[in-house]
Coordinates of C-alpha atoms in Angstrom, one line a residue:
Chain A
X1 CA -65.6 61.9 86.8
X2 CA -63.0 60.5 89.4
X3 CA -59.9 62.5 89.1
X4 CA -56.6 61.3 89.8
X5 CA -53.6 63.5 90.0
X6 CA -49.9 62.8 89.9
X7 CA -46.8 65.1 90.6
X8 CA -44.3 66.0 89.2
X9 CA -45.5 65.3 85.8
X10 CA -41.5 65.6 84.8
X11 CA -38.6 65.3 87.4
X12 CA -34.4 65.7 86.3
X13 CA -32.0 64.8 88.6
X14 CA -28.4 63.5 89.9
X15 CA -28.0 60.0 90.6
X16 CA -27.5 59.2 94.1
X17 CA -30.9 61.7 95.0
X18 CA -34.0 60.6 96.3
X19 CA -37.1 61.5 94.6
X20 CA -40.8 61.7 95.6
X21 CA -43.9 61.3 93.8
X22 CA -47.8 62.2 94.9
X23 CA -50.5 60.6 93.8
X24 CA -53.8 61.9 95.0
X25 CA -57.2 61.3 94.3
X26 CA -59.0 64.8 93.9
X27 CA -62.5 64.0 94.6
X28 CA -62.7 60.7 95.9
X29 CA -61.6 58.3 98.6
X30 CA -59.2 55.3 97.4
X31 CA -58.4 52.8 100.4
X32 CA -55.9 51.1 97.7
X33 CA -53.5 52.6 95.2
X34 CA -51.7 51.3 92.5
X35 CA -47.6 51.9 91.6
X36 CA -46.5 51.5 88.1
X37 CA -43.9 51.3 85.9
X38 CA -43.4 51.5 82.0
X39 CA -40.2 51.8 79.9
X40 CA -40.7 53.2 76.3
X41 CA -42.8 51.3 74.2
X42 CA -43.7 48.5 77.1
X43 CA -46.4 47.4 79.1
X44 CA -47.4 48.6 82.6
X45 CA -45.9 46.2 85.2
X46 CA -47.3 46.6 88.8
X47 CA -44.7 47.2 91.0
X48 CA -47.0 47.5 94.5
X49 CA -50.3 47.9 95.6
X50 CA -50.6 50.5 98.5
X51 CA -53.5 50.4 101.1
X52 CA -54.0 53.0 103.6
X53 CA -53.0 53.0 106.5
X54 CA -50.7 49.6 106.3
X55 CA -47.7 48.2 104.7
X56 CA -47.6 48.3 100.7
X57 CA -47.4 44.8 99.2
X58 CA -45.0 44.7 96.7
X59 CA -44.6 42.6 93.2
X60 CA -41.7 39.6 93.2
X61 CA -38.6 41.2 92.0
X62 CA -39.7 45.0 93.9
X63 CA -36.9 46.4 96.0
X64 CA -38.6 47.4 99.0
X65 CA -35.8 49.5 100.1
X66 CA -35.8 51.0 97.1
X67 CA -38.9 51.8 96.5
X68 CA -40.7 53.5 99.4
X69 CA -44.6 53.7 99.2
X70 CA -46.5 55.4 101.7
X71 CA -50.6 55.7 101.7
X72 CA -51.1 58.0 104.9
X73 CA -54.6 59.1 103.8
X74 CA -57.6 58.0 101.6
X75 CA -56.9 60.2 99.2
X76 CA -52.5 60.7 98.8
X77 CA -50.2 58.1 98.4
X78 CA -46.7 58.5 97.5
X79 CA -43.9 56.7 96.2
X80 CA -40.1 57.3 96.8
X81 CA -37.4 56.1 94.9
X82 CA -34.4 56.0 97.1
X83 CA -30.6 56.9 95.8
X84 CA -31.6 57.1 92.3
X85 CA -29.3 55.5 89.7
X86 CA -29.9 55.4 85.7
X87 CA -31.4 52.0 85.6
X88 CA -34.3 54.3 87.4
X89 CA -35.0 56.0 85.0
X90 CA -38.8 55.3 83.5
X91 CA -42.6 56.4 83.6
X92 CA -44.2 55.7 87.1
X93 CA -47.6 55.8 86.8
X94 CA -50.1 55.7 89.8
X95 CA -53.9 54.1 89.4
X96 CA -56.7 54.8 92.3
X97 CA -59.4 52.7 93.1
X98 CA -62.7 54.0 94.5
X99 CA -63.6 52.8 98.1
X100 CA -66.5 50.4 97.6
X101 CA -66.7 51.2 94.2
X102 CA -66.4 48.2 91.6
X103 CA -65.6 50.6 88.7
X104 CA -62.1 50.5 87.1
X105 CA -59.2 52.1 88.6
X106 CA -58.5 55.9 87.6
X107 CA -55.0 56.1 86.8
X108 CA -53.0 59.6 86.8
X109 CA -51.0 61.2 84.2
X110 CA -47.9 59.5 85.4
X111 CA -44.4 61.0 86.1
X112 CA -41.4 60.8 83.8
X113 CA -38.1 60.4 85.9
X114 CA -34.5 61.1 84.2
X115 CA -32.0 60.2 86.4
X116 CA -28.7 61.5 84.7
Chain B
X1 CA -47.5 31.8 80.2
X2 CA -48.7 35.6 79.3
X3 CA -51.8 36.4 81.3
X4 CA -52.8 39.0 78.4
X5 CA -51.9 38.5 74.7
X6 CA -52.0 41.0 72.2
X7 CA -50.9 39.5 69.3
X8 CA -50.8 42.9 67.1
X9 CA -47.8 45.1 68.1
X10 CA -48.8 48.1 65.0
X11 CA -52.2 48.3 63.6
X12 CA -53.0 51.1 60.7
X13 CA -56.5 52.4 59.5
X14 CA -58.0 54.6 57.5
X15 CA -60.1 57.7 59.1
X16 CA -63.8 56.7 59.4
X17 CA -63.0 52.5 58.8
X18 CA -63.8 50.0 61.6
X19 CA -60.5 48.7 63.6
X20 CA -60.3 45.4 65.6
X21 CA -57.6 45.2 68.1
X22 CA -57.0 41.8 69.5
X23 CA -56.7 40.1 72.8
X24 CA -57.2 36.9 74.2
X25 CA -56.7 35.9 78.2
X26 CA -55.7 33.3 80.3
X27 CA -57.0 32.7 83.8
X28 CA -58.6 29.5 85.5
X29 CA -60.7 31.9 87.5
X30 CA -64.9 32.1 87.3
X31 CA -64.9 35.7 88.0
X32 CA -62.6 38.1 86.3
X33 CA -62.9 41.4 84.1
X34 CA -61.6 42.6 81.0
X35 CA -60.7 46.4 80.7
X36 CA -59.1 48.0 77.7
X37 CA -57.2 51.4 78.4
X38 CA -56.2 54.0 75.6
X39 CA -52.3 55.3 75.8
X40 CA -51.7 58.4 74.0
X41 CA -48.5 59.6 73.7
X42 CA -48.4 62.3 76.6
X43 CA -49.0 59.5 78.6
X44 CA -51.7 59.1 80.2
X45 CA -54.2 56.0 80.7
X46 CA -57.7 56.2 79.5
X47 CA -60.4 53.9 80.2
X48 CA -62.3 52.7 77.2
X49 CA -64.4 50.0 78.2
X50 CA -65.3 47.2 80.8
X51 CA -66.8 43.5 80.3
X52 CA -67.2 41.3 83.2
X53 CA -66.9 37.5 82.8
X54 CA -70.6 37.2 83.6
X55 CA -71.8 39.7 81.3
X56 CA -73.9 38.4 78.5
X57 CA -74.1 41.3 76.6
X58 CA -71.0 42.5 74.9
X59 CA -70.3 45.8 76.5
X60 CA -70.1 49.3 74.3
X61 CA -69.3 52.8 74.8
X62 CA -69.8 54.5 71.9
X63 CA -67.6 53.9 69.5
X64 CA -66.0 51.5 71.3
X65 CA -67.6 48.0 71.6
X66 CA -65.9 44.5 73.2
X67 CA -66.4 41.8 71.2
X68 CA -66.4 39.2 73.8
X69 CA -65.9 35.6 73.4
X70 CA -66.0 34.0 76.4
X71 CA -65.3 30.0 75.0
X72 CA -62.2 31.3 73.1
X73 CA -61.0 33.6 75.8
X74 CA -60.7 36.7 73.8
X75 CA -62.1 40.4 74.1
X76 CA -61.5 42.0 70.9
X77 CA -62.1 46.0 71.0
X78 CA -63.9 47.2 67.8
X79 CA -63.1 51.0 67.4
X80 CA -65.8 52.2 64.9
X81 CA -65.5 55.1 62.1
X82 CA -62.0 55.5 63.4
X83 CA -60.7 59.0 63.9
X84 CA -57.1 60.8 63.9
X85 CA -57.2 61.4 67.8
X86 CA -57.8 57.4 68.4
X87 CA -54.3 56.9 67.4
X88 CA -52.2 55.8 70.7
X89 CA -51.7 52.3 72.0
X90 CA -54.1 50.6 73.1
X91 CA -53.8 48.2 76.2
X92 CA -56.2 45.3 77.4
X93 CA -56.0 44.2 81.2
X94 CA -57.3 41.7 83.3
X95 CA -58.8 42.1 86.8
X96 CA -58.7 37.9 88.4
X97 CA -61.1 37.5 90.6
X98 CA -64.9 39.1 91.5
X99 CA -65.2 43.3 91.1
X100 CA -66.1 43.1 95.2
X101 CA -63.1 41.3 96.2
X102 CA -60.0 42.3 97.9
X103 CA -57.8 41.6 94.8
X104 CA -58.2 44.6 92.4
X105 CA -54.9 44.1 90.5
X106 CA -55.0 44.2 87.1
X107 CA -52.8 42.6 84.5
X108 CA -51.7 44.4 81.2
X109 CA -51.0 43.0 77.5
X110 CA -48.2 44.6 75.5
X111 CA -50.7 47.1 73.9
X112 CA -50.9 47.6 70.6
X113 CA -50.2 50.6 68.9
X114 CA -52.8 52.0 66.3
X115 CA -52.1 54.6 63.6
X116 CA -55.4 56.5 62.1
X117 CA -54.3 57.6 58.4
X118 CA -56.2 60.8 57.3

């Protein structure tokens, strides 16, 4: 089945660092990918959804600044969040969708980020 | 007004009983689909099952069936002979829209989370 993979799993670190996460899609092609996020014992809110090869579109209330998404292939998109504070801190959580495939988005194993 | 309601923040069952975990929708769309995705406790989101608004079947995967009520707006998930490794929360999403259109986002409920008691 359609494997999607997400990295780090776990990331620690100062407040004021920037900190990248990969979402990839092992053995399929996804032209749009999905950015979560979900604080302890919440729902998943979208926070963007990223296309390849053009500008993420990002859900009202989504600091763009803040939260860089890049989708440079059909297969890796990545999200940045920029000068991390606490309030950052949460599970991100990517989802993938299968070019010309109506079948429900394949989500990773999302990343827990502990900004201290 | 929530897009995705589930009404039933805990649920508890005994190991090998039938569970129903519910969730009604809101949209003024024709076209839509209903998904429900397992959380367990590492993290990670598992798809259970799919029912699209023109389906006239209620879908199943095993033990999983969707108990679809299209007039009432609900899509109730019936998890049968329940087993320990079932419990996790349990979300229902929305997709608005038709499967081939450009619009692929879905919307979640608040999940509900299910204990299995041995």
């Amino acid at each position: 089945g359609a494997v999607v993979s997400q990295h780090p799993s776990w990331v620690i670190c100062k407040s004021g660092t920037s900190v990248k996460i990969e979402c990839r899609s092992l053995d399929f092609q996804a032209t749009t990918m999905f950015w979560y996020r979900q604080f302890p014992k919440q729902s998943l809110m979208l926070m963007a959804t990223s296309n390849e090869g053009s500008k993420a579109t990002y859900e009202q209330g989504v600091e763009k600044d803040k939260f860089l998404i890049n989708h440079a292939s059909l297969t890796l998109s990545t999200l940045t969040v920029t000068s991390a504070h606490p309030e950052d801190s949460s599970f991100y959580i990517c989802s993938a969708r299968e070019t010309g495939n109506v079948q429900p988005q394949h989500f990773g194993d999302g990343t827990r980020l502990s900004i201290l | 007004a929530q897009k995705i309601t589930q009404t039933q923040p805990g649920m508890f069952v005994q190991e090998k009983e039938a569970v129903t975990l519910d969730c009604t929708y809101d949209t003024s769309d024709q076209s839509y689909g209903l998904f429900w995705y397992k959380q367990p406790s590492s993290g990670e989101m598992i798809f259970l099952i799919y029912q699209g608004s023109y389906d006239e079947q209620n879908a199943t995967e095993g033990r999983y069936s969707l108990n679809f009520q299209k007039a009432r707006k609900s899509a109730n998930l019936v998890i049968s002979a329940s087993q320990l490794g079932d419990s996790a929360m349990y979300f229902c999403a929305m997709r608005e829209g038709p499967s081939g259109g450009s619009n692929y986002k879905l919307t979640f409920g608040k999940g509900t989370l299910l204990t299995v008691n041995p």
